[in-house]
Coordinates of C-alpha atoms in Angstrom, one line a residue:
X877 CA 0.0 0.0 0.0
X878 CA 1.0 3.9 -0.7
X879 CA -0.5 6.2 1.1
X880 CA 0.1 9.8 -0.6
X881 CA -1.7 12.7 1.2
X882 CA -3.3 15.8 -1.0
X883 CA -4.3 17.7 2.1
X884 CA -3.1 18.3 4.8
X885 CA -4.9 21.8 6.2
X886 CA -8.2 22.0 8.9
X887 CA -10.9 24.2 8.2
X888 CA -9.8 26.6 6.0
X889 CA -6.3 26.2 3.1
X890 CA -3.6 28.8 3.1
X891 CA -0.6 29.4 0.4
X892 CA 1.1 26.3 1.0
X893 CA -1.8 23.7 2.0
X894 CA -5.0 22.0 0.8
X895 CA -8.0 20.9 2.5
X896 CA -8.2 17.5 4.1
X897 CA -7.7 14.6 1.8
X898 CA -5.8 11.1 1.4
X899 CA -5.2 8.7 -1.4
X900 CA -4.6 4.8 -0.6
X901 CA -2.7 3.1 -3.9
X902 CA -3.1 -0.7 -3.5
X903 CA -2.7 -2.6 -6.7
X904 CA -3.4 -0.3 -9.2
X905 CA -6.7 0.9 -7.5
X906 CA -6.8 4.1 -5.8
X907 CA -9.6 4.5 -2.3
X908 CA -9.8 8.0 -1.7
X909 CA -10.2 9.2 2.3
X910 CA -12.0 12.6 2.4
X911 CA -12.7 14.8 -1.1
X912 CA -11.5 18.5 0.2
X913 CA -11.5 21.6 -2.6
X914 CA -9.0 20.9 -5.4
X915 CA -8.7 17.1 -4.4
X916 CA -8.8 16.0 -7.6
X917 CA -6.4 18.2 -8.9
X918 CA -3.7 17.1 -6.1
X919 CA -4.2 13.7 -7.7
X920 CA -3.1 14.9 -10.9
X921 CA 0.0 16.7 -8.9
X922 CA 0.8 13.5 -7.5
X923 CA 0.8 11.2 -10.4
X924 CA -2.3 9.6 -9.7
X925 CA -5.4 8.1 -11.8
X926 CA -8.7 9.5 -11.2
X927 CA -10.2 6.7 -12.8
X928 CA -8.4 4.2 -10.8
X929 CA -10.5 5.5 -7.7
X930 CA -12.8 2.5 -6.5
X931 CA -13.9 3.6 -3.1
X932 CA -14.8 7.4 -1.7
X933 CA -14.5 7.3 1.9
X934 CA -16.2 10.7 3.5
X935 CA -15.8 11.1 7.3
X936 CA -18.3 13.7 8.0
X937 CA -20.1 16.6 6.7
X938 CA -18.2 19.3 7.5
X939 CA -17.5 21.4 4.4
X940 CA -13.9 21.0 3.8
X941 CA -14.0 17.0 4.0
X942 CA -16.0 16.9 1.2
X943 CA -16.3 20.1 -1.1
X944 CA -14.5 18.6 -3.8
X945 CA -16.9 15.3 -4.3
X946 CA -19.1 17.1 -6.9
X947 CA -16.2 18.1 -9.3
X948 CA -14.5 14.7 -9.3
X949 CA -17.8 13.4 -10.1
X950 CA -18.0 15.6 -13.0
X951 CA -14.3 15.0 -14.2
X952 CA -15.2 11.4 -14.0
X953 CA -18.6 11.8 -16.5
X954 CA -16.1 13.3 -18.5
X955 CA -13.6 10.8 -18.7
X956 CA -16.8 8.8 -19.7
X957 CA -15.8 6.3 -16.8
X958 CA -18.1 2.8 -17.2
X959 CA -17.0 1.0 -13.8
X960 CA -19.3 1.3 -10.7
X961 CA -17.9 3.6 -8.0
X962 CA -18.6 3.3 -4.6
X963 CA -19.2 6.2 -2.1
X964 CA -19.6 5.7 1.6
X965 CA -20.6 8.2 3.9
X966 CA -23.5 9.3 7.0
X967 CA -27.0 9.5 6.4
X968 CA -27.3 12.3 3.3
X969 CA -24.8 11.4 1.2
X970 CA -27.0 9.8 -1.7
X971 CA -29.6 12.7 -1.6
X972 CA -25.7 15.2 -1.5
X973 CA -24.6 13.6 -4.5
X974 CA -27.9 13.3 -6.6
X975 CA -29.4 16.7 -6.0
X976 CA -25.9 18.2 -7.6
X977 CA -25.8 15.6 -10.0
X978 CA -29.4 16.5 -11.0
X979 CA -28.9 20.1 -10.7
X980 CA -26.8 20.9 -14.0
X981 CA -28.6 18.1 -15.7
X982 CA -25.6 15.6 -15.4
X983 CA -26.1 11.9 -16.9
X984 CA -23.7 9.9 -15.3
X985 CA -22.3 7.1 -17.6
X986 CA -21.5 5.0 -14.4
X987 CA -23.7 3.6 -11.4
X988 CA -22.8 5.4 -7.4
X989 CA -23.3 2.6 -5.6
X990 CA -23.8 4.5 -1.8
X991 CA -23.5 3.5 1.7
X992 CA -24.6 5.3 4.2
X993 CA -23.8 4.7 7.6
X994 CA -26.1 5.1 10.2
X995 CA -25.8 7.3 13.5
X996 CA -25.9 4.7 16.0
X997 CA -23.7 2.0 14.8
X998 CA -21.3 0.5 17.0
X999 CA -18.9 -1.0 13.9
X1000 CA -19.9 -1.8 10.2
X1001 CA -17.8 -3.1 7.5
X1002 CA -18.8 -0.8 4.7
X1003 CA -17.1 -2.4 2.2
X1004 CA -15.6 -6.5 1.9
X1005 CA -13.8 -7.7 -0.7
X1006 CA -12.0 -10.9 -1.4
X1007 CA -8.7 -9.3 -0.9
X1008 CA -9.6 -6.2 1.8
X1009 CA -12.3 -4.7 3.8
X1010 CA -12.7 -1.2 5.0
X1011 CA -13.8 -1.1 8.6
X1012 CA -15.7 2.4 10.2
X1013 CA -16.5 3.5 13.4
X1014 CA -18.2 6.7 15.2
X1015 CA -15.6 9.3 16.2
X1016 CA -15.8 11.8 19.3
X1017 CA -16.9 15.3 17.0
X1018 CA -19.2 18.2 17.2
X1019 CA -20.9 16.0 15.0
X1020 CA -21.1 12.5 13.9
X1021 CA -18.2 11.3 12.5
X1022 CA -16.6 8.3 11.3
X1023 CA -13.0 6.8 11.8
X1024 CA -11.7 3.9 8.7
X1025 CA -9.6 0.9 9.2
X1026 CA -8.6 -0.6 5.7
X1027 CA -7.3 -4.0 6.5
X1028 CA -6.1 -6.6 3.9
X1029 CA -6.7 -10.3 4.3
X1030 CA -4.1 -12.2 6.0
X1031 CA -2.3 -13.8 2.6
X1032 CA -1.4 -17.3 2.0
X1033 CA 1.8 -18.6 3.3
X1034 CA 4.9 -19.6 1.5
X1035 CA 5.2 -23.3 -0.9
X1036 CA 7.7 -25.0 -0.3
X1037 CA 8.6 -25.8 -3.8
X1038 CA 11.3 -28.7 -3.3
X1039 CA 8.9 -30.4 -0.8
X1040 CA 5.9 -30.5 -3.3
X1041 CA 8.2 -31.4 -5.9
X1042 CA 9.4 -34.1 -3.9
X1043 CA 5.8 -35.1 -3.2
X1044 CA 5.3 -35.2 -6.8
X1045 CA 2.9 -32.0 -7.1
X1046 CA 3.7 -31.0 -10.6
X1047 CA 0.7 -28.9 -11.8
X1048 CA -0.6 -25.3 -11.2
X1049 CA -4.1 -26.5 -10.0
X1050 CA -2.6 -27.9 -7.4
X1051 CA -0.3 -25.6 -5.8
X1052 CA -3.1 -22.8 -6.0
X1053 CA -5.3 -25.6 -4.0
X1054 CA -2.7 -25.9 -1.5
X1055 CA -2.3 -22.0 -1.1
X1056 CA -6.2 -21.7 -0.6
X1057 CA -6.0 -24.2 2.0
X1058 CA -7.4 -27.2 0.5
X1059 CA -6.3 -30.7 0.5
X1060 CA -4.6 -31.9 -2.9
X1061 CA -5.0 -36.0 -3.7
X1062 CA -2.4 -37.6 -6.1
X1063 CA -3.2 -40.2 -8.7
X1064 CA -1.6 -42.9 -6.5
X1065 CA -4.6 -41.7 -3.7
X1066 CA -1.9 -40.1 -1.6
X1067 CA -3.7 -37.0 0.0
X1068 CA -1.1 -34.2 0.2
X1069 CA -2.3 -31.8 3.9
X1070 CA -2.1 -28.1 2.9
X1071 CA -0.2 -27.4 6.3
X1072 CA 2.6 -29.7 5.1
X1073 CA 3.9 -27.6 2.7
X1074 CA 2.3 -24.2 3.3
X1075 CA 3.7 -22.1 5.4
X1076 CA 1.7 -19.8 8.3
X1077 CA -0.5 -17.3 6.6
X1078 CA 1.2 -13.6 6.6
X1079 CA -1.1 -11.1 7.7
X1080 CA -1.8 -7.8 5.4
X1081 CA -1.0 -4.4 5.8
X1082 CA -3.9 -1.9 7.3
X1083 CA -4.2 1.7 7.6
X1084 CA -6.2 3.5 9.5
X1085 CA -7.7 7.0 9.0
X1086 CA -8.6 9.2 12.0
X1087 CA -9.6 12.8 12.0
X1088 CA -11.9 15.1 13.4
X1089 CA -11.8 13.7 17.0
X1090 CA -11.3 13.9 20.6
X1091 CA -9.4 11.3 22.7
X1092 CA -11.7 8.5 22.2
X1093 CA -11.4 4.6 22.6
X1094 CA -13.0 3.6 18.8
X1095 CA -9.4 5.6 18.0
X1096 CA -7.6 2.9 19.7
X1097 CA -9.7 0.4 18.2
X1098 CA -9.3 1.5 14.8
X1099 CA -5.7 2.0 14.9
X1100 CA -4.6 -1.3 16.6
X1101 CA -1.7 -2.7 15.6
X1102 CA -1.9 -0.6 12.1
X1103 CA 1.1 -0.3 9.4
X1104 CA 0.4 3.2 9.6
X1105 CA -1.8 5.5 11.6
X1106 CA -3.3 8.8 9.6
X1107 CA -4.5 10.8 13.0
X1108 CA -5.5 14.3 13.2
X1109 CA -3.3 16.8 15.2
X1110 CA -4.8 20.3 14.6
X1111 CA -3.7 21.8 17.3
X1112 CA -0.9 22.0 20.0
X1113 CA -0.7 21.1 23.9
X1114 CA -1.0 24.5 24.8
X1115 CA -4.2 24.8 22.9
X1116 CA -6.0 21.7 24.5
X1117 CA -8.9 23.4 25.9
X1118 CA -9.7 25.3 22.1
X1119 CA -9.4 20.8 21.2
X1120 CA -11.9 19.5 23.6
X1121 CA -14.1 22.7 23.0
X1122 CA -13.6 22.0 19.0
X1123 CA -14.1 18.2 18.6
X1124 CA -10.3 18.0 17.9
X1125 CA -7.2 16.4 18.9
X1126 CA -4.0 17.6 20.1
X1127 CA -0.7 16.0 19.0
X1128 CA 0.2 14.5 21.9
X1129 CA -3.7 12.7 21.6
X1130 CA -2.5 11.6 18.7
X1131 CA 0.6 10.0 20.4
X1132 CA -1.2 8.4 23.1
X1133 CA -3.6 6.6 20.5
X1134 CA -0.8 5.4 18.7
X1135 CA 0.7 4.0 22.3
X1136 CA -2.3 2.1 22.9
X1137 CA -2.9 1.0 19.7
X1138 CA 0.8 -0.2 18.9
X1139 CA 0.9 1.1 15.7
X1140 CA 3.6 0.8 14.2
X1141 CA 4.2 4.3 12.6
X1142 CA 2.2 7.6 13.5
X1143 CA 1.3 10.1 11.1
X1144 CA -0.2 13.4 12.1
X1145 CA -2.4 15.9 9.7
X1146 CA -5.2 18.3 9.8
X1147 CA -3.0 21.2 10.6
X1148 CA -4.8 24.2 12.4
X1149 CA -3.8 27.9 9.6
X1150 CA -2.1 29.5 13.0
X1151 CA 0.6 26.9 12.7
X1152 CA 2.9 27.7 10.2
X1153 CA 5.7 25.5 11.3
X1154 CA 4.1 22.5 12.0
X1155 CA 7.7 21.3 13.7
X1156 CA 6.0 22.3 16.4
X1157 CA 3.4 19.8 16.3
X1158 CA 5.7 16.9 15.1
X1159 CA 8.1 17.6 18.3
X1160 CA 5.4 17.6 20.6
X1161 CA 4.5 14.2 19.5
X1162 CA 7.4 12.7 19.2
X1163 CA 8.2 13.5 22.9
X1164 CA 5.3 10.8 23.5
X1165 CA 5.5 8.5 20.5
X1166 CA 8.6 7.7 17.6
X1167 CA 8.3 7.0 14.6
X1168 CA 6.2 9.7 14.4
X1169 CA 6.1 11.8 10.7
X1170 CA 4.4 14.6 9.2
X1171 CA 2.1 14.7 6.2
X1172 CA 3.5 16.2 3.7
X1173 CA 1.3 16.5 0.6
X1174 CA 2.4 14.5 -2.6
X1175 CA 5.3 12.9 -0.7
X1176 CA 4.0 9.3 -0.9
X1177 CA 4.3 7.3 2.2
X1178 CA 5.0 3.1 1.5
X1179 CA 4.4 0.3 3.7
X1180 CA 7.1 -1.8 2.0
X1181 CA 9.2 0.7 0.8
X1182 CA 11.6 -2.0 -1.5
X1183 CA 8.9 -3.0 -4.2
X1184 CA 6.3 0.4 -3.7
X1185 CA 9.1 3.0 -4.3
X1186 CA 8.9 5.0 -7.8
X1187 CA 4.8 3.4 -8.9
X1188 CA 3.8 6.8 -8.0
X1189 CA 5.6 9.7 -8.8
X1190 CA 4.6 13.5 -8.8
X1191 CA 4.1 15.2 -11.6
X1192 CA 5.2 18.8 -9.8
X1193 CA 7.5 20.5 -7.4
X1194 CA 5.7 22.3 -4.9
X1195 CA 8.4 24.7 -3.3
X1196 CA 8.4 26.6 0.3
X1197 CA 7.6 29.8 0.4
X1198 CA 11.3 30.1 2.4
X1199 CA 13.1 27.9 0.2
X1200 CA 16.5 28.9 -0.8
X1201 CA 18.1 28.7 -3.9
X1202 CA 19.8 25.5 -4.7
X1203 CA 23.5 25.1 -4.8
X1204 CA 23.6 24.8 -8.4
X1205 CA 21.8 27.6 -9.5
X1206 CA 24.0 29.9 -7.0
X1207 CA 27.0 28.2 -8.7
X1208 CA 26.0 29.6 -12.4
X1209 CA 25.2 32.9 -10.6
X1210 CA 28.8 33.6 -8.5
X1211 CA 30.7 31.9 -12.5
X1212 CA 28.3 34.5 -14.1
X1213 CA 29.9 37.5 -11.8
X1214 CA 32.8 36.3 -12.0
X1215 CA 33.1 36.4 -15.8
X1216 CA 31.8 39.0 -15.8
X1217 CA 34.6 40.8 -13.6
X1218 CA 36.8 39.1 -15.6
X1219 CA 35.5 40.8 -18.8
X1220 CA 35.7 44.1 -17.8
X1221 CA 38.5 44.2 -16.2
X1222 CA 41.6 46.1 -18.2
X1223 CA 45.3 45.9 -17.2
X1224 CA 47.5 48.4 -16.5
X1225 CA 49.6 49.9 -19.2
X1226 CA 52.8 50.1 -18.5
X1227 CA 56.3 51.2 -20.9
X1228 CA 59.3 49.1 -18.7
X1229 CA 59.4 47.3 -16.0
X1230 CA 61.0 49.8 -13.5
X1231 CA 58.0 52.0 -14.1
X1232 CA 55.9 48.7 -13.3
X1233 CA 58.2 48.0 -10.3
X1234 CA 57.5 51.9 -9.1
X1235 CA 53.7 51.8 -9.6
X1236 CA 53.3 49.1 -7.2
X1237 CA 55.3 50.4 -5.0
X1238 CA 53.4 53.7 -5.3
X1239 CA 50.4 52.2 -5.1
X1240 CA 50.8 49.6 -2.3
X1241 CA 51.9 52.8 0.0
X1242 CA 48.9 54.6 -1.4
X1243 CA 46.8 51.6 -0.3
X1244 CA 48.4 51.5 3.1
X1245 CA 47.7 55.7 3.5
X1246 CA 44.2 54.9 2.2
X1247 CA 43.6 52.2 5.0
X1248 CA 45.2 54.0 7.3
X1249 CA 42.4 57.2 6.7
X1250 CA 40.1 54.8 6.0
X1251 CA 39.9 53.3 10.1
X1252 CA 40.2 56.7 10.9
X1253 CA 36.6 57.6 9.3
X1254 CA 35.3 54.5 10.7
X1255 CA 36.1 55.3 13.6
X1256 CA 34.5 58.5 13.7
X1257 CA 32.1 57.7 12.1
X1258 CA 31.0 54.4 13.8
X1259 CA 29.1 52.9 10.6
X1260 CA 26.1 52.6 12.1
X1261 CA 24.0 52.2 8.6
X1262 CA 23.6 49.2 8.7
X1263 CA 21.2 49.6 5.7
X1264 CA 24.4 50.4 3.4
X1265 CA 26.3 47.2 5.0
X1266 CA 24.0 44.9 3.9
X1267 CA 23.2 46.2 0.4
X1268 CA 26.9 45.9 -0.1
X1269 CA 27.3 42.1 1.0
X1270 CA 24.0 40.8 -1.4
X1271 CA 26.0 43.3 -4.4
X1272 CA 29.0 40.9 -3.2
X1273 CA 26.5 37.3 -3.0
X1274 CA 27.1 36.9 0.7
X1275 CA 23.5 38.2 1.6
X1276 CA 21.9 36.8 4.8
X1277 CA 19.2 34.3 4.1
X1278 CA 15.5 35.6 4.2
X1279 CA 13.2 36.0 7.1
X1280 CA 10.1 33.2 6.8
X1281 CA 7.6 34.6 5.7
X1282 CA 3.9 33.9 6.9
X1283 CA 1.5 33.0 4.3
X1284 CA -1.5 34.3 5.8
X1285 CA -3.2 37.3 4.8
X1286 CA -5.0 40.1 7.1
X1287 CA -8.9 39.1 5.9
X1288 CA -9.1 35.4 8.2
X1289 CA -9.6 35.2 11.3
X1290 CA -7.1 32.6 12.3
X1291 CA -7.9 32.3 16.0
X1292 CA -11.5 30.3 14.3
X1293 CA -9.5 27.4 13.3

């Protein structure tokens, strides 16, 4: 499994992050956790198939969780897609979808197949296939919400190959009998036990998908002994009364679910706007929990990273609003300058070399007199313009690097979120 985030923001985006949404890539097909704004075009960003999606997961029916359903759906008329797709979600989500289908007089050219989880469930597998299920469960939120567990099936052992050859099991029907569990009988009526040359089944990855939440034990639940945990840390420890009084976690909630769940690797999302430097966030969890990583949008996240890494590649570089410049570009700049010194620079003239031999010595005592008045200004002066200082050093490339700069805006009210 790859699990490649498009969104990583709560409530609101801001220059450098998109509202909540998470891609799962397992085996070509794509299950898609939360539809924010623009989710459709992170997937293009991130080198994924839109019509590889099989399954929309939607937590809840808060705005930004699932704003961007109604344009995939559209993209995906468009594409002329012919395979079912599946869309699970609370009580609403058919009549959502069908009165904005019906709206701009949309015929879809494939069947929604919804399902909509009810209030009062304690646990429902919402969907089960041969290979996978996706587990849900009510969350602790201002309103209901559901958690997701997607679990693969254990997988058949190992065949021993030299044992079955050496018990005369020659044929493909066989072996997949064996690997299915099944008994295989020779023509000689020797009956060949599965156990005998299978090995122990190998249990499959899971992922679990957890935001929107207080502290609550269906976390735990969900999260138990997961590959990876996707958990919701919006705000900071100092800001756990705004969490409770929210519906949200803190990071260090997020820590103690993935302590009692045993997960084996924590990642923390759903980043409140006030934080710009969400270091902040991944330090306080990691105080309580390691490995512990942020979600970084379109930097894919593998659960075996040997045979998964390079399947899905981003199609663009996103940079940071503080970014330097790279090395190499600051390399063609300082050669460029340098030529360019080199050009215009013009040797002395000179008729014999005594008159060369005099000029320098002229000149190097001239230089020495020109220091010497030169510490004399500075010292009476006291260069305190600093102003001047710096605009020399960038003219010379030695310019300090820039302050980071805060991609918010004067119209939000980021105290809200």
């Amino acid at each position: 499994m790859i699990i490649v985030p498009l969104g990583v923001a709560s409530a609101t985006p801001t220059a450098t992050r998109h509202l909540s949404s998470v891609a799962l890539w397992r085996e070509g097909d794509i299950h898609l956790f939360d539809c924010g704004e623009n989710a459709q075009m992170r997937m293009l960003q991130a080198g994924l198939k839109r019509s590889k999606i099989e399954n929309i997961f939607i937590s809840h029916f808060d705005v930004d969780h699932y704003a961007g359903l109604i344009g995939l759906i559209s993209t995906l008329q468009l594409q002329r897609r012919e395979n079912d797709l599946t869309i699970v979600g609370p009580e609403g989500i058919k009549e959502f979808v069908e009165w904005n289908v019906k709206f701009p007089g949309l015929e879809l050219s494939f069947n929604i197949n919804y399902v909509e989880v009810a209030e009062d469930i304690e646990s429902e597998r919402v969907v089960d296939e041969n290979e996978y299920y996706v587990e849900a469960r009510p969350l602790n939120h201002t309103k209901f919400c559901m958690g997701f567990r997607f679990q693969e099936k254990d997988k058949p052992g190992k065949v021993d190959a030299e044992k079955a050859e050496n018990l005369g099991i020659t044929k493909d029907e066989q072996y997949k009998a064996l690997k299915a569990g099944g008994d295989v009988e020779l023509e000689d009526g020797t009956v060949i036990k599965s156990y005998e040359i299978v090995g122990h089944p190998r249990p499959g990855d899971s992922f679990a998908y957890i935001t929107d939440t207080k502290y609550c034990p269906n976390s735990v639940k969900l999260a138990m002994n997961t590959n990876i945990l996707y958990h919701e840390a919006t705000f900071s420890e100092n800001l756990a009364e705004k969490a409770a009084e929210t519906g949200h976690s803190t990071s260090a909630d997020a820590a103690r679910v993935a302590n009692e769940a045993q997960t084996k690797l924590l990642v923390i999302s759903h980043f409140s706007a006030r934080y710009t430097n969400p270091f902040i966030l991944l330090r306080e969890a990691r105080e309580k929990f390691f490995p512990a990583w942020l979600a970084t949008e379109l930097r894919p996240i593998f659960t075996n990273p040997s045979q998964e890494k390079g399947i899905v590649q981003q199609k663009v570089y996103i940079k940071e609003i503080d970014d330097k410049k790279s090395s190499s570009s600051d390399g063609k700049s300082s050669r460029g300058s340098s030529d360019r010194r080199k050009k215009n620079f013009r040797k002395r003239k000179s008729s014999s070399g005594r008159s060369r031999s005099s000029d320098r010595g002229s000149s190097s005592r001239r230089s020495r007199s020109d220091q010497g008045r030169k510490r004399k200004d500075r010292s009476s002066k006291g260069y305190d313009n600093r102003e001047k200082s710096d605009q020399n050093d960038s003219n010379e490339g030695t310019s300090r690097p820039p302050k980071h700069i805060t991609p918010r805006t004067p119209f939000d009210d980021f105290d809200r979120f």
